[in-house]
Coordinates of C-alpha atoms in Angstrom, one line a residue:
M1 CA 0.0 0.0 0.0
V2 CA 1.4 3.4 -1.0
P3 CA 0.2 6.5 0.8
L4 CA -0.5 9.4 -1.5
I5 CA -0.4 12.8 0.2
G6 CA -3.3 15.2 -0.4
A7 CA -6.8 16.3 0.2
T8 CA -8.7 18.7 2.4
V9 CA -11.7 18.4 4.6
A10 CA -15.4 18.7 4.1
N11 CA -16.2 21.2 6.8
P12 CA -19.2 23.5 6.6
E13 CA -17.4 26.5 8.1
R14 CA -13.7 26.2 7.4
L15 CA -11.9 23.7 5.1
G16 CA -8.2 23.1 5.1
D17 CA -7.1 20.2 7.3
E18 CA -5.0 17.7 5.4
G19 CA -5.9 14.1 4.8
V20 CA -4.0 11.2 3.2
W21 CA -4.8 9.1 0.2
F22 CA -3.9 5.4 0.2
R23 CA -3.6 3.3 -2.8
V24 CA -5.2 -0.1 -1.9
E25 CA -3.8 -3.0 -3.7
E26 CA -3.4 -6.0 -1.3
P27 CA -5.0 -7.6 1.8
S28 CA -2.4 -6.1 4.1
S29 CA -3.8 -2.7 3.3
A30 CA -6.7 -3.2 5.7
S31 CA -4.6 -3.4 8.8
A32 CA -2.5 -0.4 7.7
V33 CA -5.5 1.8 7.1
R34 CA -7.1 0.7 10.3
R35 CA -4.0 1.6 12.3
A36 CA -3.8 5.0 10.6
A37 CA -7.5 5.6 11.4
E38 CA -6.9 4.7 15.0
R39 CA -3.9 7.1 15.3
L40 CA -6.0 9.9 13.8
A41 CA -8.8 9.1 16.2
G42 CA -6.4 9.4 19.1
Q43 CA -5.1 12.8 17.9
I44 CA -8.6 14.3 17.8
D45 CA -9.9 12.5 21.0
L46 CA -12.7 10.7 19.1
G47 CA -13.4 8.4 22.1
A48 CA -13.2 4.7 22.6
G49 CA -16.6 3.7 21.1
P50 CA -16.4 5.8 18.0
T51 CA -12.8 4.7 17.5
A52 CA -13.8 1.1 17.5
A53 CA -16.6 1.8 15.0
L54 CA -14.1 3.7 12.8
A55 CA -11.6 0.8 12.9
I56 CA -14.3 -1.7 11.7
A57 CA -15.5 0.6 9.0
A58 CA -11.9 1.3 7.8
A59 CA -11.1 -2.4 7.7
E60 CA -14.3 -3.2 5.8
L61 CA -13.9 -0.4 3.3
T62 CA -10.3 -1.5 2.5
S63 CA -11.3 -5.1 2.3
N64 CA -14.1 -4.3 -0.1
L65 CA -11.6 -2.4 -2.3
V66 CA -9.2 -5.3 -2.3
K67 CA -11.8 -7.9 -3.2
H68 CA -14.0 -6.0 -5.7
A69 CA -12.3 -2.9 -6.9
D70 CA -10.2 -1.8 -9.8
E71 CA -7.7 1.0 -9.0
G72 CA -9.0 1.3 -5.5
V73 CA -7.9 4.4 -3.4
L74 CA -9.0 5.6 0.0
L75 CA -8.9 9.0 1.6
L76 CA -8.7 9.4 5.4
R77 CA -9.1 12.8 6.9
P78 CA -10.5 14.8 9.9
V79 CA -13.8 16.7 9.5
R80 CA -15.0 19.5 11.7
A81 CA -18.3 21.3 12.5
D82 CA -18.3 24.1 15.0
D83 CA -16.3 22.8 17.9
T84 CA -16.7 19.1 17.1
A85 CA -14.2 16.9 15.2
G86 CA -14.9 13.6 13.5
I87 CA -13.2 11.5 10.9
E88 CA -14.2 10.8 7.3
I89 CA -13.1 8.0 5.0
I90 CA -13.8 8.2 1.3
A91 CA -13.3 5.0 -0.7
V92 CA -13.1 5.3 -4.5
D93 CA -12.8 2.6 -7.2
S94 CA -13.1 2.4 -11.0
G95 CA -15.2 -0.7 -11.3
P96 CA -17.1 -2.9 -11.7
G97 CA -19.8 -0.8 -9.9
M98 CA -23.1 -1.9 -8.5
A99 CA -26.5 -1.6 -10.2
D100 CA -28.4 -1.7 -6.9
L101 CA -26.5 -0.3 -3.9
A102 CA -29.3 -0.9 -1.4
H103 CA -29.4 -4.6 -2.4
S104 CA -25.6 -4.9 -2.2
A105 CA -25.6 -3.4 1.3
R106 CA -27.9 -6.1 2.7
D107 CA -26.3 -8.7 4.9
G108 CA -25.8 -11.9 3.1
H109 CA -25.2 -10.4 -0.3
S110 CA -21.8 -11.3 -1.7
T111 CA -20.1 -11.5 -5.0
A112 CA -16.8 -12.8 -3.7
G113 CA -17.8 -15.9 -1.8
T114 CA -17.8 -14.2 1.6
L115 CA -20.5 -13.8 4.3
G116 CA -21.7 -10.6 2.6
I117 CA -21.7 -8.3 5.6
G118 CA -19.2 -5.7 4.3
L119 CA -21.4 -2.7 3.2
G120 CA -24.1 -3.4 5.8
S121 CA -21.4 -3.5 8.5
I122 CA -19.9 -0.2 7.2
A123 CA -23.3 1.5 7.2
R124 CA -24.0 0.3 10.8
Q125 CA -20.7 1.5 12.2
A126 CA -20.9 4.9 10.5
S127 CA -22.4 8.0 12.1
W128 CA -23.2 9.1 8.5
F129 CA -22.9 7.2 5.3
D130 CA -23.4 8.0 1.6
A131 CA -22.6 6.2 -1.6
H132 CA -23.0 6.3 -5.4
S133 CA -22.2 3.6 -8.0
V134 CA -22.6 3.2 -11.7
P135 CA -22.0 -0.2 -13.4
G136 CA -18.9 -0.2 -15.5
R137 CA -17.6 3.1 -13.9
G138 CA -17.2 2.3 -10.2
T139 CA -18.2 3.2 -6.7
V140 CA -17.6 6.0 -4.3
L141 CA -18.5 5.6 -0.6
A142 CA -18.1 8.2 2.1
V143 CA -18.3 7.4 5.9
Q144 CA -18.1 9.7 8.8
V145 CA -17.7 8.8 12.5
W146 CA -18.5 11.4 15.1
P147 CA -18.1 11.3 18.9
G148 CA -21.7 12.5 19.5
P149 CA -24.7 13.6 17.5
V150 CA -24.1 13.9 13.7
P151 CA -23.8 17.6 12.6
T152 CA -26.0 19.0 9.9
P153 CA -24.5 17.8 6.5
A154 CA -22.1 20.2 5.0
W155 CA -23.5 22.4 2.1
A156 CA -20.1 22.3 0.4
G157 CA -17.3 19.7 0.2
G158 CA -14.3 18.9 -2.0
V159 CA -11.2 16.8 -2.5
I160 CA -7.7 17.5 -3.8
R161 CA -4.9 15.2 -5.1
P162 CA -1.3 16.1 -5.7
L163 CA 0.6 15.5 -8.8
T164 CA 1.9 11.9 -8.9
G165 CA 5.3 11.8 -7.1
E166 CA 4.7 15.0 -5.1
T167 CA 4.2 15.1 -1.4
V168 CA 2.1 18.3 -1.3
S169 CA -0.6 19.8 -3.6
G170 CA -0.4 23.2 -5.1
D171 CA -4.2 23.2 -5.5
G172 CA -6.5 23.9 -2.6
F173 CA -10.0 25.1 -1.6
A174 CA -11.7 26.8 1.3
V175 CA -15.3 27.6 2.4
R176 CA -16.5 30.3 4.7
V177 CA -19.8 31.7 6.0
T178 CA -19.3 35.3 7.1
Q179 CA -22.0 37.9 7.8
G180 CA -24.5 35.7 5.9
R181 CA -22.2 35.3 2.8
H182 CA -21.7 31.7 1.8
Q183 CA -18.4 31.8 -0.1
L184 CA -16.2 29.3 -1.9
L185 CA -12.5 29.5 -3.0
V186 CA -10.6 27.3 -5.4
C187 CA -6.9 28.1 -5.8
D188 CA -4.2 26.7 -8.1
G189 CA -0.7 27.8 -7.1
L190 CA 1.5 28.4 -10.1
G191 CA 3.3 25.2 -11.1
H192 CA 3.4 22.5 -8.5
G193 CA 5.3 21.4 -5.4
P194 CA 6.1 23.3 -2.2
L195 CA 6.2 26.8 -3.7
A196 CA 2.8 26.3 -5.4
A197 CA 1.4 24.9 -2.1
A198 CA 2.8 28.0 -0.3
A199 CA 0.9 30.3 -2.7
T200 CA -2.3 28.4 -2.2
A201 CA -1.9 28.4 1.6
A202 CA -1.4 32.1 1.6
A203 CA -4.6 32.6 -0.4
I204 CA -6.6 30.3 1.9
S205 CA -5.3 32.1 5.0
A206 CA -6.2 35.5 3.5
F207 CA -9.6 34.2 2.4
H208 CA -10.5 33.2 6.0
T209 CA -9.5 36.5 7.5
A210 CA -10.8 38.8 4.7
P211 CA -13.7 41.3 5.2
A212 CA -17.2 40.1 4.3
V213 CA -17.1 41.6 0.8
P214 CA -18.5 40.4 -2.6
P215 CA -16.5 38.0 -4.8
A216 CA -14.8 40.6 -7.0
A217 CA -13.6 42.6 -4.0
L218 CA -12.5 39.4 -2.3
V219 CA -10.4 38.4 -5.4
E220 CA -8.8 41.9 -5.3
H221 CA -8.0 41.3 -1.7
L222 CA -6.4 37.9 -2.3
H223 CA -4.4 39.3 -5.3
R224 CA -2.8 41.8 -2.9
A225 CA -2.4 39.3 -0.1
I226 CA -0.3 36.8 -2.1
G227 CA 2.0 39.2 -3.9
H228 CA 5.0 37.7 -2.0
T229 CA 4.4 34.3 -3.5
R230 CA 4.8 32.9 -7.0
G231 CA 1.1 33.6 -7.6
A232 CA -1.9 31.5 -8.4
A233 CA -5.1 31.1 -10.5
L234 CA -8.1 31.5 -8.2
A235 CA -11.8 32.0 -8.2
V236 CA -14.4 32.9 -5.6
A237 CA -18.1 32.1 -5.7
E238 CA -20.9 33.3 -3.5
L239 CA -24.1 31.4 -3.2
D240 CA -27.0 33.7 -2.4
A241 CA -30.2 31.6 -1.6
P242 CA -32.6 34.5 -1.1
T243 CA -31.9 36.0 -4.5
A244 CA -31.4 32.6 -6.2
V245 CA -28.1 33.6 -7.8
V246 CA -24.4 32.7 -7.6
R247 CA -21.9 35.5 -7.9
Y248 CA -18.5 34.6 -9.3
A249 CA -15.2 36.3 -9.9
G250 CA -11.8 34.7 -10.9
L251 CA -8.3 35.2 -12.2
G252 CA -6.8 32.5 -14.3
N253 CA -7.7 29.0 -15.3
I254 CA -10.2 27.9 -12.6
A255 CA -13.4 26.4 -14.1
G256 CA -16.8 27.0 -12.5
V257 CA -20.2 25.7 -13.6
V258 CA -23.8 25.7 -12.4
I259 CA -25.7 22.5 -13.0
D260 CA -29.5 22.1 -12.7
G261 CA -30.8 18.8 -14.0
G262 CA -29.5 18.5 -17.6
N263 CA -28.6 22.2 -17.8
R264 CA -25.0 23.2 -17.4
R265 CA -23.8 26.8 -17.5
G266 CA -20.2 27.9 -17.3
M267 CA -19.0 30.8 -15.2
V268 CA -16.3 33.3 -16.4
S269 CA -12.9 34.0 -15.0
M270 CA -10.7 36.8 -16.3
P271 CA -7.1 36.1 -17.6
G272 CA -4.3 36.8 -15.1
I273 CA -2.2 35.5 -12.2
A274 CA -3.4 36.5 -8.8
G275 CA -0.5 38.1 -6.9
H276 CA 1.2 39.3 -10.1
Q277 CA -0.7 40.0 -13.3
R278 CA -4.3 41.0 -13.6
R279 CA -6.8 42.9 -15.6
V280 CA -9.9 44.5 -14.1
V281 CA -11.5 41.8 -12.0
R282 CA -15.2 41.4 -13.0
E283 CA -18.0 39.8 -11.1
Y284 CA -20.8 37.9 -12.8
E285 CA -24.2 36.7 -11.6
Y286 CA -25.8 33.4 -12.7
P287 CA -29.2 31.9 -11.8
L288 CA -29.0 29.4 -9.0
P289 CA -32.2 27.2 -8.8
P290 CA -33.0 25.6 -5.5
T291 CA -31.9 22.3 -6.9
G292 CA -28.8 23.7 -8.6
V293 CA -25.2 22.6 -7.8
V294 CA -22.1 24.7 -8.2
I295 CA -18.9 22.9 -9.2
M296 CA -15.5 24.5 -9.3
H297 CA -12.2 22.8 -10.2
S298 CA -8.6 23.5 -11.1
D299 CA -7.1 22.7 -14.5
G300 CA -5.9 19.5 -13.1
V301 CA -9.4 18.2 -13.8
A302 CA -10.5 17.9 -17.5
D303 CA -13.6 19.8 -18.4
R304 CA -15.1 17.1 -20.6
W305 CA -17.0 15.2 -18.0
R306 CA -20.8 14.9 -18.4
V307 CA -23.2 14.7 -15.5
D308 CA -25.6 12.6 -17.6
D309 CA -23.1 9.7 -17.3
Y310 CA -23.8 9.6 -13.5
P311 CA -27.5 9.1 -12.9
G312 CA -28.5 10.3 -9.4
L313 CA -25.0 11.7 -8.6
L314 CA -26.1 15.3 -8.1
T315 CA -28.4 14.2 -5.2
R316 CA -25.5 12.8 -3.2
A317 CA -23.2 14.6 -0.7
P318 CA -20.9 17.3 -2.2
Q319 CA -17.7 15.4 -1.3
L320 CA -19.1 12.3 -3.1
I321 CA -19.7 14.3 -6.3
A322 CA -16.2 15.8 -6.0
A323 CA -14.5 12.4 -5.5
T324 CA -16.3 10.9 -8.5
M325 CA -15.3 13.8 -10.7
L326 CA -11.7 13.6 -9.5
R327 CA -11.6 9.9 -10.2
D328 CA -12.9 10.2 -13.8
A329 CA -11.6 13.6 -14.9
G330 CA -8.5 14.2 -12.8
V331 CA -5.3 14.7 -14.7
R332 CA -2.5 12.5 -13.3
R333 CA 0.2 14.9 -14.6
D334 CA -1.0 17.8 -12.5
D335 CA -2.4 18.7 -9.0
A336 CA -6.1 18.4 -9.0
C337 CA -8.9 20.0 -7.0
V338 CA -12.7 19.8 -7.1
L339 CA -15.1 21.7 -4.9
V340 CA -18.9 21.2 -4.9
A341 CA -21.7 23.2 -3.2
R342 CA -25.4 23.4 -3.3
T343 CA -27.8 26.1 -2.1
P344 CA -27.3 26.4 1.7

Protein backbone atom coordinates (compact mmCIF):
# COMPACT_ATOMS: atom_id res chain seq x y z
CA MET A 1 0.00 0.00 0.00
CA VAL A 2 1.39 3.39 -1.00
CA PRO A 3 0.23 6.52 0.85
CA LEU A 4 -0.53 9.42 -1.46
CA ILE A 5 -0.42 12.79 0.25
CA GLY A 6 -3.28 15.18 -0.42
CA ALA A 7 -6.84 16.28 0.22
CA THR A 8 -8.69 18.69 2.39
CA VAL A 9 -11.67 18.43 4.62
CA ALA A 10 -15.40 18.73 4.06
CA ASN A 11 -16.18 21.24 6.78
CA PRO A 12 -19.17 23.54 6.62
CA GLU A 13 -17.36 26.52 8.13
CA ARG A 14 -13.67 26.21 7.37
CA LEU A 15 -11.90 23.71 5.15
CA GLY A 16 -8.19 23.12 5.11
CA ASP A 17 -7.13 20.18 7.32
CA GLU A 18 -5.03 17.72 5.37
CA GLY A 19 -5.86 14.09 4.81
CA VAL A 20 -3.99 11.20 3.23
CA TRP A 21 -4.84 9.14 0.15
CA PHE A 22 -3.93 5.45 0.23
CA ARG A 23 -3.64 3.26 -2.85
CA VAL A 24 -5.24 -0.06 -1.87
CA GLU A 25 -3.76 -3.02 -3.69
CA GLU A 26 -3.35 -5.97 -1.30
CA PRO A 27 -5.02 -7.56 1.75
CA SER A 28 -2.42 -6.12 4.15
CA SER A 29 -3.80 -2.67 3.31
CA ALA A 30 -6.73 -3.23 5.66
CA SER A 31 -4.63 -3.38 8.82
CA ALA A 32 -2.47 -0.44 7.74
CA VAL A 33 -5.49 1.78 7.05
CA ARG A 34 -7.12 0.70 10.31
CA ARG A 35 -4.00 1.63 12.29
CA ALA A 36 -3.81 5.02 10.55
CA ALA A 37 -7.48 5.63 11.36
CA GLU A 38 -6.95 4.72 15.02
CA ARG A 39 -3.95 7.06 15.25
CA LEU A 40 -5.98 9.92 13.80
CA ALA A 41 -8.83 9.14 16.20
CA GLY A 42 -6.40 9.42 19.10
CA GLN A 43 -5.14 12.77 17.86
CA ILE A 44 -8.62 14.33 17.83
CA ASP A 45 -9.88 12.50 20.97
CA LEU A 46 -12.65 10.70 19.14
CA GLY A 47 -13.43 8.41 22.08
CA ALA A 48 -13.22 4.66 22.60
CA GLY A 49 -16.60 3.66 21.15
CA PRO A 50 -16.41 5.78 18.00
CA THR A 51 -12.78 4.73 17.49
CA ALA A 52 -13.78 1.07 17.55
CA ALA A 53 -16.55 1.75 15.04
CA LEU A 54 -14.12 3.69 12.84
CA ALA A 55 -11.62 0.82 12.90
CA ILE A 56 -14.26 -1.67 11.74
CA ALA A 57 -15.47 0.65 8.98
CA ALA A 58 -11.89 1.32 7.81
CA ALA A 59 -11.06 -2.38 7.67
CA GLU A 60 -14.28 -3.25 5.83
CA LEU A 61 -13.90 -0.43 3.29
CA THR A 62 -10.33 -1.46 2.55
CA SER A 63 -11.27 -5.13 2.34
CA ASN A 64 -14.05 -4.31 -0.14
CA LEU A 65 -11.60 -2.39 -2.33
CA VAL A 66 -9.15 -5.31 -2.32
CA LYS A 67 -11.84 -7.91 -3.15
CA HIS A 68 -13.97 -6.04 -5.66
CA ALA A 69 -12.32 -2.87 -6.93
CA ASP A 70 -10.19 -1.77 -9.84
CA GLU A 71 -7.70 1.00 -9.00
CA GLY A 72 -9.01 1.35 -5.47
CA VAL A 73 -7.92 4.35 -3.39
CA LEU A 74 -9.02 5.58 0.02
CA LEU A 75 -8.92 9.02 1.64
CA LEU A 76 -8.65 9.36 5.42
CA ARG A 77 -9.14 12.83 6.89
CA PRO A 78 -10.54 14.76 9.87
CA VAL A 79 -13.80 16.67 9.52
CA ARG A 80 -15.03 19.49 11.72
CA ALA A 81 -18.28 21.26 12.45
CA ASP A 82 -18.35 24.06 15.02
CA ASP A 83 -16.27 22.78 17.94
CA THR A 84 -16.65 19.08 17.15
CA ALA A 85 -14.20 16.91 15.23
CA GLY A 86 -14.91 13.62 13.52
CA ILE A 87 -13.22 11.46 10.90
CA GLU A 88 -14.20 10.81 7.30
CA ILE A 89 -13.14 8.00 4.99
CA ILE A 90 -13.85 8.16 1.27
CA ALA A 91 -13.30 4.98 -0.75
CA VAL A 92 -13.06 5.29 -4.53
CA ASP A 93 -12.77 2.65 -7.22
CA SER A 94 -13.06 2.40 -11.00
CA GLY A 95 -15.22 -0.67 -11.30
CA PRO A 96 -17.15 -2.88 -11.73
CA GLY A 97 -19.78 -0.81 -9.93
CA MET A 98 -23.15 -1.86 -8.53
CA ALA A 99 -26.54 -1.59 -10.19
CA ASP A 100 -28.41 -1.66 -6.85
CA LEU A 101 -26.48 -0.27 -3.89
CA ALA A 102 -29.32 -0.92 -1.45
CA HIS A 103 -29.40 -4.60 -2.40
CA SER A 104 -25.60 -4.87 -2.20
CA ALA A 105 -25.65 -3.39 1.32
CA ARG A 106 -27.93 -6.11 2.69
CA ASP A 107 -26.29 -8.67 4.93
CA GLY A 108 -25.79 -11.94 3.10
CA HIS A 109 -25.24 -10.38 -0.34
CA SER A 110 -21.81 -11.29 -1.69
CA THR A 111 -20.10 -11.52 -5.04
CA ALA A 112 -16.80 -12.83 -3.67
CA GLY A 113 -17.83 -15.95 -1.75
CA THR A 114 -17.77 -14.19 1.65
CA LEU A 115 -20.47 -13.80 4.30
CA GLY A 116 -21.67 -10.64 2.58
CA ILE A 117 -21.67 -8.32 5.60
CA GLY A 118 -19.23 -5.67 4.26
CA LEU A 119 -21.41 -2.74 3.15
CA GLY A 120 -24.06 -3.44 5.77
CA SER A 121 -21.42 -3.46 8.49
CA ILE A 122 -19.91 -0.20 7.21
CA ALA A 123 -23.30 1.54 7.25
CA ARG A 124 -24.02 0.33 10.79
CA GLN A 125 -20.68 1.52 12.19
CA ALA A 126 -20.89 4.94 10.54
CA SER A 127 -22.45 8.02 12.11
CA TRP A 128 -23.16 9.13 8.53
CA PHE A 129 -22.88 7.20 5.27
CA ASP A 130 -23.40 8.00 1.59
CA ALA A 131 -22.56 6.19 -1.63
CA HIS A 132 -22.97 6.29 -5.39
CA SER A 133 -22.22 3.61 -7.96
CA VAL A 134 -22.57 3.19 -11.71
CA PRO A 135 -22.04 -0.22 -13.35
CA GLY A 136 -18.90 -0.16 -15.46
CA ARG A 137 -17.64 3.09 -13.89
CA GLY A 138 -17.17 2.26 -10.23
CA THR A 139 -18.25 3.18 -6.73
CA VAL A 140 -17.58 6.00 -4.30
CA LEU A 141 -18.46 5.59 -0.62
CA ALA A 142 -18.13 8.18 2.14
CA VAL A 143 -18.26 7.38 5.85
CA GLN A 144 -18.10 9.73 8.81
CA VAL A 145 -17.72 8.79 12.47
CA TRP A 146 -18.46 11.43 15.11
CA PRO A 147 -18.07 11.29 18.91
CA GLY A 148 -21.66 12.46 19.46
CA PRO A 149 -24.68 13.65 17.47
CA VAL A 150 -24.09 13.95 13.73
CA PRO A 151 -23.79 17.60 12.64
CA THR A 152 -25.96 19.00 9.87
CA PRO A 153 -24.52 17.77 6.54
CA ALA A 154 -22.13 20.25 4.95
CA TRP A 155 -23.46 22.44 2.13
CA ALA A 156 -20.06 22.25 0.41
CA GLY A 157 -17.28 19.71 0.18
CA GLY A 158 -14.31 18.87 -1.98
CA VAL A 159 -11.17 16.85 -2.51
CA ILE A 160 -7.67 17.50 -3.79
CA ARG A 161 -4.93 15.22 -5.06
CA PRO A 162 -1.28 16.10 -5.66
CA LEU A 163 0.63 15.47 -8.85
CA THR A 164 1.91 11.89 -8.87
CA GLY A 165 5.26 11.83 -7.09
CA GLU A 166 4.69 15.05 -5.13
CA THR A 167 4.19 15.14 -1.35
CA VAL A 168 2.09 18.33 -1.33
CA SER A 169 -0.57 19.76 -3.61
CA GLY A 170 -0.41 23.22 -5.13
CA ASP A 171 -4.20 23.16 -5.45
CA GLY A 172 -6.53 23.89 -2.57
CA PHE A 173 -9.97 25.10 -1.61
CA ALA A 174 -11.75 26.78 1.26
CA VAL A 175 -15.28 27.58 2.36
CA ARG A 176 -16.53 30.26 4.71
CA VAL A 177 -19.75 31.75 6.03
CA THR A 178 -19.31 35.34 7.14
CA GLN A 179 -22.04 37.90 7.81
CA GLY A 180 -24.49 35.74 5.89
CA ARG A 181 -22.23 35.34 2.85
CA HIS A 182 -21.69 31.71 1.78
CA GLN A 183 -18.41 31.83 -0.14
CA LEU A 184 -16.16 29.32 -1.88
CA LEU A 185 -12.52 29.54 -2.99
CA VAL A 186 -10.58 27.32 -5.37
CA CYS A 187 -6.88 28.14 -5.81
CA ASP A 188 -4.19 26.67 -8.06
CA GLY A 189 -0.70 27.80 -7.10
CA LEU A 190 1.49 28.44 -10.13
CA GLY A 191 3.32 25.24 -11.08
CA HIS A 192 3.40 22.49 -8.48
CA GLY A 193 5.30 21.39 -5.39
CA PRO A 194 6.08 23.31 -2.17
CA LEU A 195 6.19 26.81 -3.72
CA ALA A 196 2.80 26.31 -5.39
CA ALA A 197 1.44 24.94 -2.11
CA ALA A 198 2.78 28.01 -0.28
CA ALA A 199 0.94 30.35 -2.68
CA THR A 200 -2.31 28.44 -2.17
CA ALA A 201 -1.85 28.35 1.60
CA ALA A 202 -1.39 32.13 1.63
CA ALA A 203 -4.55 32.61 -0.42
CA ILE A 204 -6.59 30.33 1.85
CA SER A 205 -5.32 32.11 4.97
CA ALA A 206 -6.19 35.51 3.48
CA PHE A 207 -9.61 34.21 2.41
CA HIS A 208 -10.53 33.19 5.95
CA THR A 209 -9.50 36.54 7.46
CA ALA A 210 -10.78 38.83 4.67
CA PRO A 211 -13.66 41.26 5.21
CA ALA A 212 -17.17 40.12 4.28
CA VAL A 213 -17.14 41.55 0.76
CA PRO A 214 -18.53 40.37 -2.62
CA PRO A 215 -16.46 38.01 -4.80
CA ALA A 216 -14.77 40.63 -7.01
CA ALA A 217 -13.58 42.63 -4.01
CA LEU A 218 -12.47 39.43 -2.33
CA VAL A 219 -10.42 38.39 -5.38
CA GLU A 220 -8.78 41.86 -5.34
CA HIS A 221 -7.97 41.33 -1.65
CA LEU A 222 -6.42 37.92 -2.35
CA HIS A 223 -4.44 39.34 -5.28
CA ARG A 224 -2.79 41.83 -2.94
CA ALA A 225 -2.35 39.32 -0.14
CA ILE A 226 -0.31 36.77 -2.12
CA GLY A 227 2.01 39.18 -3.91
CA HIS A 228 4.97 37.74 -1.98
CA THR A 229 4.35 34.27 -3.48
CA ARG A 230 4.79 32.92 -7.00
CA GLY A 231 1.08 33.62 -7.62
CA ALA A 232 -1.95 31.53 -8.42
CA ALA A 233 -5.08 31.09 -10.46
CA LEU A 234 -8.06 31.48 -8.16
CA ALA A 235 -11.81 32.04 -8.18
CA VAL A 236 -14.43 32.95 -5.59
CA ALA A 237 -18.11 32.05 -5.75
CA GLU A 238 -20.88 33.30 -3.45
CA LEU A 239 -24.13 31.37 -3.20
CA ASP A 240 -27.05 33.67 -2.40
CA ALA A 241 -30.16 31.63 -1.62
CA PRO A 242 -32.60 34.55 -1.05
CA THR A 243 -31.94 35.99 -4.52
CA ALA A 244 -31.36 32.58 -6.16
CA VAL A 245 -28.07 33.62 -7.77
CA VAL A 246 -24.41 32.69 -7.57
CA ARG A 247 -21.89 35.53 -7.87
CA TYR A 248 -18.53 34.59 -9.35
CA ALA A 249 -15.17 36.28 -9.94
CA GLY A 250 -11.85 34.74 -10.87
CA LEU A 251 -8.34 35.22 -12.23
CA GLY A 252 -6.77 32.49 -14.31
CA ASN A 253 -7.72 28.99 -15.27
CA ILE A 254 -10.25 27.92 -12.63
CA ALA A 255 -13.41 26.35 -14.06
CA GLY A 256 -16.82 26.99 -12.52
CA VAL A 257 -20.21 25.67 -13.60
CA VAL A 258 -23.79 25.74 -12.36
CA ILE A 259 -25.71 22.53 -13.03
CA ASP A 260 -29.45 22.07 -12.66
CA GLY A 261 -30.82 18.83 -14.03
CA GLY A 262 -29.51 18.53 -17.57
CA ASN A 263 -28.64 22.22 -17.81
CA ARG A 264 -25.02 23.23 -17.42
CA ARG A 265 -23.80 26.83 -17.46
CA GLY A 266 -20.15 27.87 -17.33
CA MET A 267 -18.96 30.79 -15.21
CA VAL A 268 -16.35 33.27 -16.45
CA SER A 269 -12.90 33.95 -14.98
CA MET A 270 -10.66 36.76 -16.28
CA PRO A 271 -7.13 36.12 -17.59
CA GLY A 272 -4.31 36.77 -15.15
CA ILE A 273 -2.25 35.49 -12.22
CA ALA A 274 -3.38 36.51 -8.75
CA GLY A 275 -0.49 38.12 -6.94
CA HIS A 276 1.24 39.30 -10.12
CA GLN A 277 -0.71 40.03 -13.29
CA ARG A 278 -4.34 40.99 -13.56
CA ARG A 279 -6.79 42.91 -15.64
CA VAL A 280 -9.87 44.48 -14.11
CA VAL A 281 -11.55 41.85 -11.96
CA ARG A 282 -15.15 41.38 -13.02
CA GLU A 283 -17.97 39.79 -11.10
CA TYR A 284 -20.79 37.93 -12.84
CA GLU A 285 -24.17 36.68 -11.63
CA TYR A 286 -25.79 33.42 -12.70
CA PRO A 287 -29.18 31.91 -11.83
CA LEU A 288 -29.00 29.35 -9.03
CA PRO A 289 -32.19 27.25 -8.84
CA PRO A 290 -32.99 25.62 -5.47
CA THR A 291 -31.87 22.26 -6.87
CA GLY A 292 -28.78 23.71 -8.55
CA VAL A 293 -25.25 22.55 -7.83
CA VAL A 294 -22.11 24.69 -8.16
CA ILE A 295 -18.91 22.89 -9.18
CA MET A 296 -15.48 24.52 -9.27
CA HIS A 297 -12.22 22.85 -10.20
CA SER A 298 -8.62 23.52 -11.13
CA ASP A 299 -7.13 22.73 -14.54
CA GLY A 300 -5.91 19.45 -13.08
CA VAL A 301 -9.45 18.24 -13.84
CA ALA A 302 -10.47 17.89 -17.48
CA ASP A 303 -13.60 19.82 -18.41
CA ARG A 304 -15.07 17.10 -20.64
CA TRP A 305 -17.03 15.25 -17.95
CA ARG A 306 -20.81 14.87 -18.43
CA VAL A 307 -23.16 14.69 -15.49
CA ASP A 308 -25.58 12.62 -17.62
CA ASP A 309 -23.10 9.75 -17.30
CA TYR A 310 -23.80 9.55 -13.54
CA PRO A 311 -27.52 9.07 -12.86
CA GLY A 312 -28.47 10.34 -9.43
CA LEU A 313 -25.02 11.68 -8.57
CA LEU A 314 -26.12 15.30 -8.07
CA THR A 315 -28.43 14.20 -5.25
CA ARG A 316 -25.52 12.80 -3.24
CA ALA A 317 -23.24 14.56 -0.73
CA PRO A 318 -20.95 17.28 -2.18
CA GLN A 319 -17.74 15.40 -1.34
CA LEU A 320 -19.11 12.29 -3.07
CA ILE A 321 -19.72 14.30 -6.26
CA ALA A 322 -16.24 15.81 -5.99
CA ALA A 323 -14.51 12.45 -5.49
CA THR A 324 -16.35 10.94 -8.46
CA MET A 325 -15.27 13.80 -10.71
CA LEU A 326 -11.69 13.59 -9.49
CA ARG A 327 -11.62 9.86 -10.21
CA ASP A 328 -12.86 10.15 -13.79
CA ALA A 329 -11.63 13.58 -14.90
CA GLY A 330 -8.53 14.18 -12.78
CA VAL A 331 -5.30 14.66 -14.71
CA ARG A 332 -2.45 12.54 -13.33
CA ARG A 333 0.24 14.93 -14.58
CA ASP A 334 -1.00 17.84 -12.47
CA ASP A 335 -2.36 18.67 -9.03
CA ALA A 336 -6.15 18.42 -9.04
CA CYS A 337 -8.92 19.96 -6.97
CA VAL A 338 -12.73 19.77 -7.08
CA LEU A 339 -15.13 21.73 -4.85
CA VAL A 340 -18.91 21.19 -4.93
CA ALA A 341 -21.66 23.19 -3.22
CA ARG A 342 -25.42 23.38 -3.27
CA THR A 343 -27.77 26.12 -2.11
CA PRO A 344 -27.27 26.44 1.67
